[in-house]
Amino acid sequence: EQAAAQNYRCGFIAIVGRPNVGKSTLMNHLIGQKISITSKKAQTTRHKVTGIYTDDTAQFVFVDTPGFQTDHRNALNDRLNLNVTEAMSGVDAIAFVLEAMRFTEADRTVLKQLPKNTPVILVVNKIDKDKAKDKLALNAFIDEVRAEFDFTAVEVVSAKHGLRIANLLETLKPFLPESVPMYPEDMVTDKSSRFLAMEIVREKLFRYLGEELPYAMNVEVEQFKEENGMYHIYIAVLVDKENQKPIVIGKGGEKMKKISTEARLDMEKLFDCKVFLKVWVKVKSGWADDIRFLNELGL
Ligand code: GDP
Ligand code: MG
Ligand code: K
């Protein structure tokens, strides 16, 4: 038993990449089961969604880092970026997710923000795409990407179809230090479903508001309950001024509809059950100037 404990590995792996490369899909496959409520403690940090995969030889603790804000600089986003950097500092390895046959400026921006001194593993996702089925073309693509950045290792996967996920875990394992597991083996995340729901809405707001994102905005879960095998989730988006409301809602409610529909679909995937989601915008004047309030939110 002593010997087994000595060979066991456990450590942190950050999953990074621009939006839409498939980080969330990959995370869901890596942890291989639906996220469940494992801890009800108050959230003190905002921007780490952790997935945990445990087997007989290792425990992988995955850190998701949503929302690399590359444009639209303001104090709030600076804090968010700081949290992204924080989430990455001290990890044992970084899995940089890229979409097969698509290497863009946004990908390069993320690469530039990665800490030095930490191994970066290139994870080429979506190899099920038609364009990626040509092995020569895929290899040429990988060579092209490797020419620009010094990756420690390379893996190819299809997160959506669950292809080569075990290979990816094997590739990542040597980067974990020898250690006993840090978390109970039945634990898949240290974030509550409530927190994850909030995180999903926040991600959609960032995605759909972009440049228009109000300087002061926050997301609050007003109600979260399970009833007849269905989640009922009420989420308020807090803005600072009345005139910011229409920006978030969009013409004819268009934006809010998109944001809440996509958020609901993500939640249903993540929680593996039907979700009733209501998102609305509330004005809460002056809160953004209150640094103490920001600190209380864990920002
Ligand atoms: P994230 O923004 O990086 O978290 O990306 P998501 O996990 O939300 O995925 C973005 C989109 O890519 C979704 O429509 C996924 O279904 C799709 N996607 C993710 N992985 C794959 C894959 O392996 N193959 C294909 N064809 N699509 C994928
Ligand atoms: Mg995501
Ligand atoms: K997503």
Coordinates of N, CA and C in Angstrom, one line a residue, residues 210-299:
G210 N -19.5 41.5 -26.1 CA -18.2 41.9 -26.6 C -17.9 43.3 -26.2
E211 N -17.7 44.1 -27.2 CA -17.3 45.5 -27.0 C -18.3 46.3 -26.2
E212 N -19.6 45.8 -26.3 CA -20.7 46.6 -25.7 C -20.8 46.3 -24.2
L213 N -20.0 45.3 -23.7 CA -20.1 44.9 -22.4 C -20.1 46.1 -21.4
P214 N -21.1 46.3 -20.6 CA -21.1 47.4 -19.7 C -19.9 47.3 -18.7
Y215 N -19.3 48.4 -18.4 CA -18.2 48.4 -17.5 C -18.5 47.7 -16.2
A216 N -19.7 48.0 -15.7 CA -20.1 47.4 -14.4 C -21.2 46.4 -14.7
M217 N -20.9 45.2 -14.5 CA -21.9 44.2 -14.7 C -21.6 43.0 -13.8
N218 N -22.6 42.4 -13.2 CA -22.4 41.2 -12.4 C -23.6 40.3 -12.6
V219 N -23.4 39.1 -12.2 CA -24.4 38.0 -12.3 C -24.7 37.5 -11.0
E220 N -26.0 37.3 -10.7 CA -26.4 36.8 -9.3 C -27.4 35.7 -9.5
V221 N -27.3 34.6 -8.8 CA -28.3 33.6 -8.8 C -29.3 33.9 -7.7
E222 N -30.6 34.2 -8.2 CA -31.6 34.6 -7.2 C -32.3 33.3 -6.7
Q223 N -32.4 32.3 -7.5 CA -33.1 31.1 -7.1 C -32.5 29.9 -7.8
F224 N -32.4 28.8 -7.1 CA -31.8 27.6 -7.8 C -32.5 26.4 -7.1
K225 N -33.4 25.8 -7.7 CA -34.1 24.7 -7.0 C -34.4 23.5 -8.0
E226 N -34.4 22.3 -7.4 CA -34.7 21.1 -8.2 C -36.1 20.7 -7.9
E227 N -36.9 20.5 -9.0 CA -38.3 20.1 -8.8 C -38.7 19.1 -9.9
N228 N -39.2 18.0 -9.5 CA -39.5 16.9 -10.5 C -38.4 16.6 -11.5
G229 N -37.2 16.5 -11.0 CA -36.1 16.1 -11.8 C -35.7 17.3 -12.8
M230 N -36.1 18.5 -12.5 CA -35.8 19.6 -13.4 C -35.2 20.7 -12.5
Y231 N -34.2 21.4 -13.1 CA -33.7 22.6 -12.4 C -34.4 23.8 -12.8
H232 N -34.8 24.6 -11.8 CA -35.4 25.9 -12.0 C -34.4 27.0 -11.6
I233 N -33.9 27.7 -12.5 CA -32.8 28.7 -12.2 C -33.2 30.1 -12.6
Y234 N -33.1 31.0 -11.6 CA -33.4 32.4 -11.9 C -32.1 33.2 -11.7
I235 N -31.7 33.9 -12.7 CA -30.5 34.6 -12.6 C -30.6 36.1 -13.0
A236 N -30.1 37.0 -12.2 CA -30.2 38.4 -12.5 C -28.9 38.9 -13.0
V237 N -28.9 39.7 -14.0 CA -27.7 40.4 -14.5 C -27.8 41.9 -13.9
L238 N -26.8 42.2 -13.1 CA -26.9 43.5 -12.5 C -26.0 44.5 -13.3
V239 N -26.7 45.6 -13.7 CA -25.9 46.7 -14.4 C -26.0 47.9 -13.5
D240 N -25.1 48.9 -13.8 CA -24.9 50.1 -13.0 C -25.9 51.2 -13.3
K241 N -26.3 51.3 -14.6 CA -27.2 52.4 -15.0 C -28.3 51.9 -15.8
E242 N -29.5 52.6 -15.7 CA -30.7 52.3 -16.5 C -30.4 52.2 -18.0
N243 N -29.6 53.1 -18.5 CA -29.3 53.1 -20.0 C -28.4 51.9 -20.4
Q244 N -27.9 51.1 -19.5 CA -27.2 49.9 -19.9 C -28.1 48.7 -20.1
K245 N -29.3 48.8 -19.6 CA -30.3 47.7 -19.7 C -30.5 47.3 -21.1
P246 N -30.9 48.3 -22.0 CA -31.2 47.9 -23.4 C -30.0 47.3 -24.1
I247 N -28.8 47.6 -23.7 CA -27.6 47.1 -24.3 C -27.5 45.5 -24.1
V248 N -27.8 45.2 -22.9 CA -27.8 43.7 -22.5 C -29.0 43.0 -23.1
I249 N -30.1 43.7 -23.1 CA -31.4 43.0 -23.6 C -31.4 42.9 -25.2
G250 N -30.9 43.9 -25.8 CA -30.8 43.9 -27.3 C -32.2 44.3 -27.9
K251 N -32.1 44.6 -29.2 CA -33.3 45.0 -29.9 C -34.4 43.9 -29.9
G252 N -35.5 44.3 -29.3 CA -36.6 43.3 -29.3 C -36.3 42.1 -28.4
G253 N -35.4 42.3 -27.5 CA -35.0 41.2 -26.5 C -34.1 40.2 -27.2
E254 N -33.6 40.5 -28.4 CA -32.9 39.5 -29.2 C -31.7 38.9 -28.5
K255 N -30.9 39.8 -27.9 CA -29.6 39.4 -27.3 C -29.9 38.5 -26.1
M256 N -30.8 39.0 -25.2 CA -31.1 38.3 -24.0 C -31.6 36.9 -24.3
K257 N -32.4 36.8 -25.4 CA -33.0 35.5 -25.8 C -31.9 34.5 -26.2
K258 N -30.9 35.0 -27.0 CA -29.8 34.2 -27.4 C -28.9 33.8 -26.2
I259 N -28.7 34.7 -25.3 CA -27.9 34.4 -24.2 C -28.5 33.4 -23.3
S260 N -29.8 33.5 -23.0 CA -30.5 32.6 -22.1 C -30.7 31.2 -22.8
T261 N -31.0 31.2 -24.1 CA -31.2 29.9 -24.7 C -29.9 29.1 -24.7
E262 N -28.8 29.8 -25.1 CA -27.5 29.1 -25.1 C -27.1 28.7 -23.7
A263 N -27.3 29.5 -22.8 CA -26.9 29.2 -21.4 C -27.7 28.0 -20.9
R264 N -29.0 28.0 -21.3 CA -29.9 26.8 -20.9 C -29.4 25.5 -21.5
L265 N -29.1 25.6 -22.8 CA -28.6 24.3 -23.4 C -27.3 23.8 -22.8
D266 N -26.4 24.8 -22.5 CA -25.1 24.4 -21.8 C -25.4 23.7 -20.5
M267 N -26.4 24.3 -19.7 CA -26.7 23.8 -18.4 C -27.3 22.4 -18.5
E268 N -28.2 22.2 -19.5 CA -28.8 20.9 -19.6 C -27.8 19.9 -19.9
K269 N -26.8 20.2 -20.7 CA -25.7 19.3 -21.0 C -24.9 19.0 -19.8
L270 N -24.5 20.1 -19.1 CA -23.7 19.9 -17.9 C -24.4 19.2 -16.7
F271 N -25.6 19.6 -16.5 CA -26.3 19.0 -15.3 C -27.1 17.7 -15.7
D272 N -27.1 17.4 -17.0 CA -27.8 16.2 -17.5 C -29.2 16.1 -17.1
C273 N -29.9 17.3 -17.2 CA -31.4 17.2 -16.9 C -32.0 18.5 -17.5
K274 N -33.3 18.5 -17.6 CA -34.0 19.7 -18.1 C -33.8 20.9 -17.2
V275 N -33.7 22.0 -17.9 CA -33.5 23.2 -17.1 C -34.5 24.3 -17.5
F276 N -35.2 24.9 -16.5 CA -36.0 26.1 -16.8 C -35.1 27.3 -16.3
L277 N -34.8 28.2 -17.3 CA -33.9 29.3 -16.9 C -34.5 30.6 -17.2
K278 N -34.5 31.5 -16.2 CA -34.9 32.8 -16.5 C -33.8 33.8 -16.1
V279 N -33.5 34.6 -17.1 CA -32.4 35.6 -16.9 C -33.0 37.0 -17.2
W280 N -32.8 37.9 -16.2 CA -33.3 39.2 -16.5 C -32.3 40.3 -16.0
V281 N -32.5 41.5 -16.4 CA -31.5 42.6 -16.1 C -32.0 43.5 -15.0
K282 N -31.2 43.8 -14.0 CA -31.6 44.7 -12.9 C -30.6 45.8 -12.8
V283 N -31.1 47.0 -12.4 CA -30.2 48.1 -12.2 C -29.9 48.2 -10.7
K284 N -28.6 48.2 -10.4 CA -28.1 48.4 -9.0 C -27.1 49.4 -9.1
S285 N -27.5 50.7 -8.8 CA -26.6 51.8 -9.1 C -25.4 51.8 -8.1
G286 N -24.3 52.2 -8.7 CA -23.1 52.6 -7.9 C -22.3 51.4 -7.4
W287 N -22.8 50.2 -7.5 CA -22.1 49.1 -6.9 C -20.7 48.9 -7.4
A288 N -20.5 49.2 -8.7 CA -19.2 48.9 -9.3 C -18.1 49.7 -8.7
D289 N -18.5 50.9 -8.2 CA -17.4 51.7 -7.6 C -17.0 51.3 -6.3
D290 N -17.8 50.4 -5.7 CA -17.5 50.0 -4.4 C -16.5 48.8 -4.3
I291 N -15.3 49.1 -4.2 CA -14.2 48.1 -4.2 C -14.5 47.0 -3.2
R292 N -15.0 47.4 -2.0 CA -15.2 46.4 -1.0 C -16.2 45.4 -1.5
F293 N -17.2 45.9 -2.2 CA -18.2 45.0 -2.7 C -17.6 44.0 -3.7
L294 N -16.7 44.6 -4.6 CA -16.0 43.7 -5.5 C -15.2 42.6 -4.8
N295 N -14.6 43.0 -3.7 CA -13.8 42.1 -3.0 C -14.7 41.0 -2.4
E296 N -15.8 41.5 -1.9 CA -16.8 40.5 -1.3 C -17.2 39.5 -2.3
L297 N -17.3 39.9 -3.6 CA -17.7 39.0 -4.6 C -16.6 38.1 -5.0
G298 N -15.4 38.3 -4.4 CA -14.3 37.5 -4.7 C -13.6 37.8 -6.0
L299 N -13.9 39.1 -6.5 CA -13.3 39.5 -7.8 C -11.9 39.9 -7.7

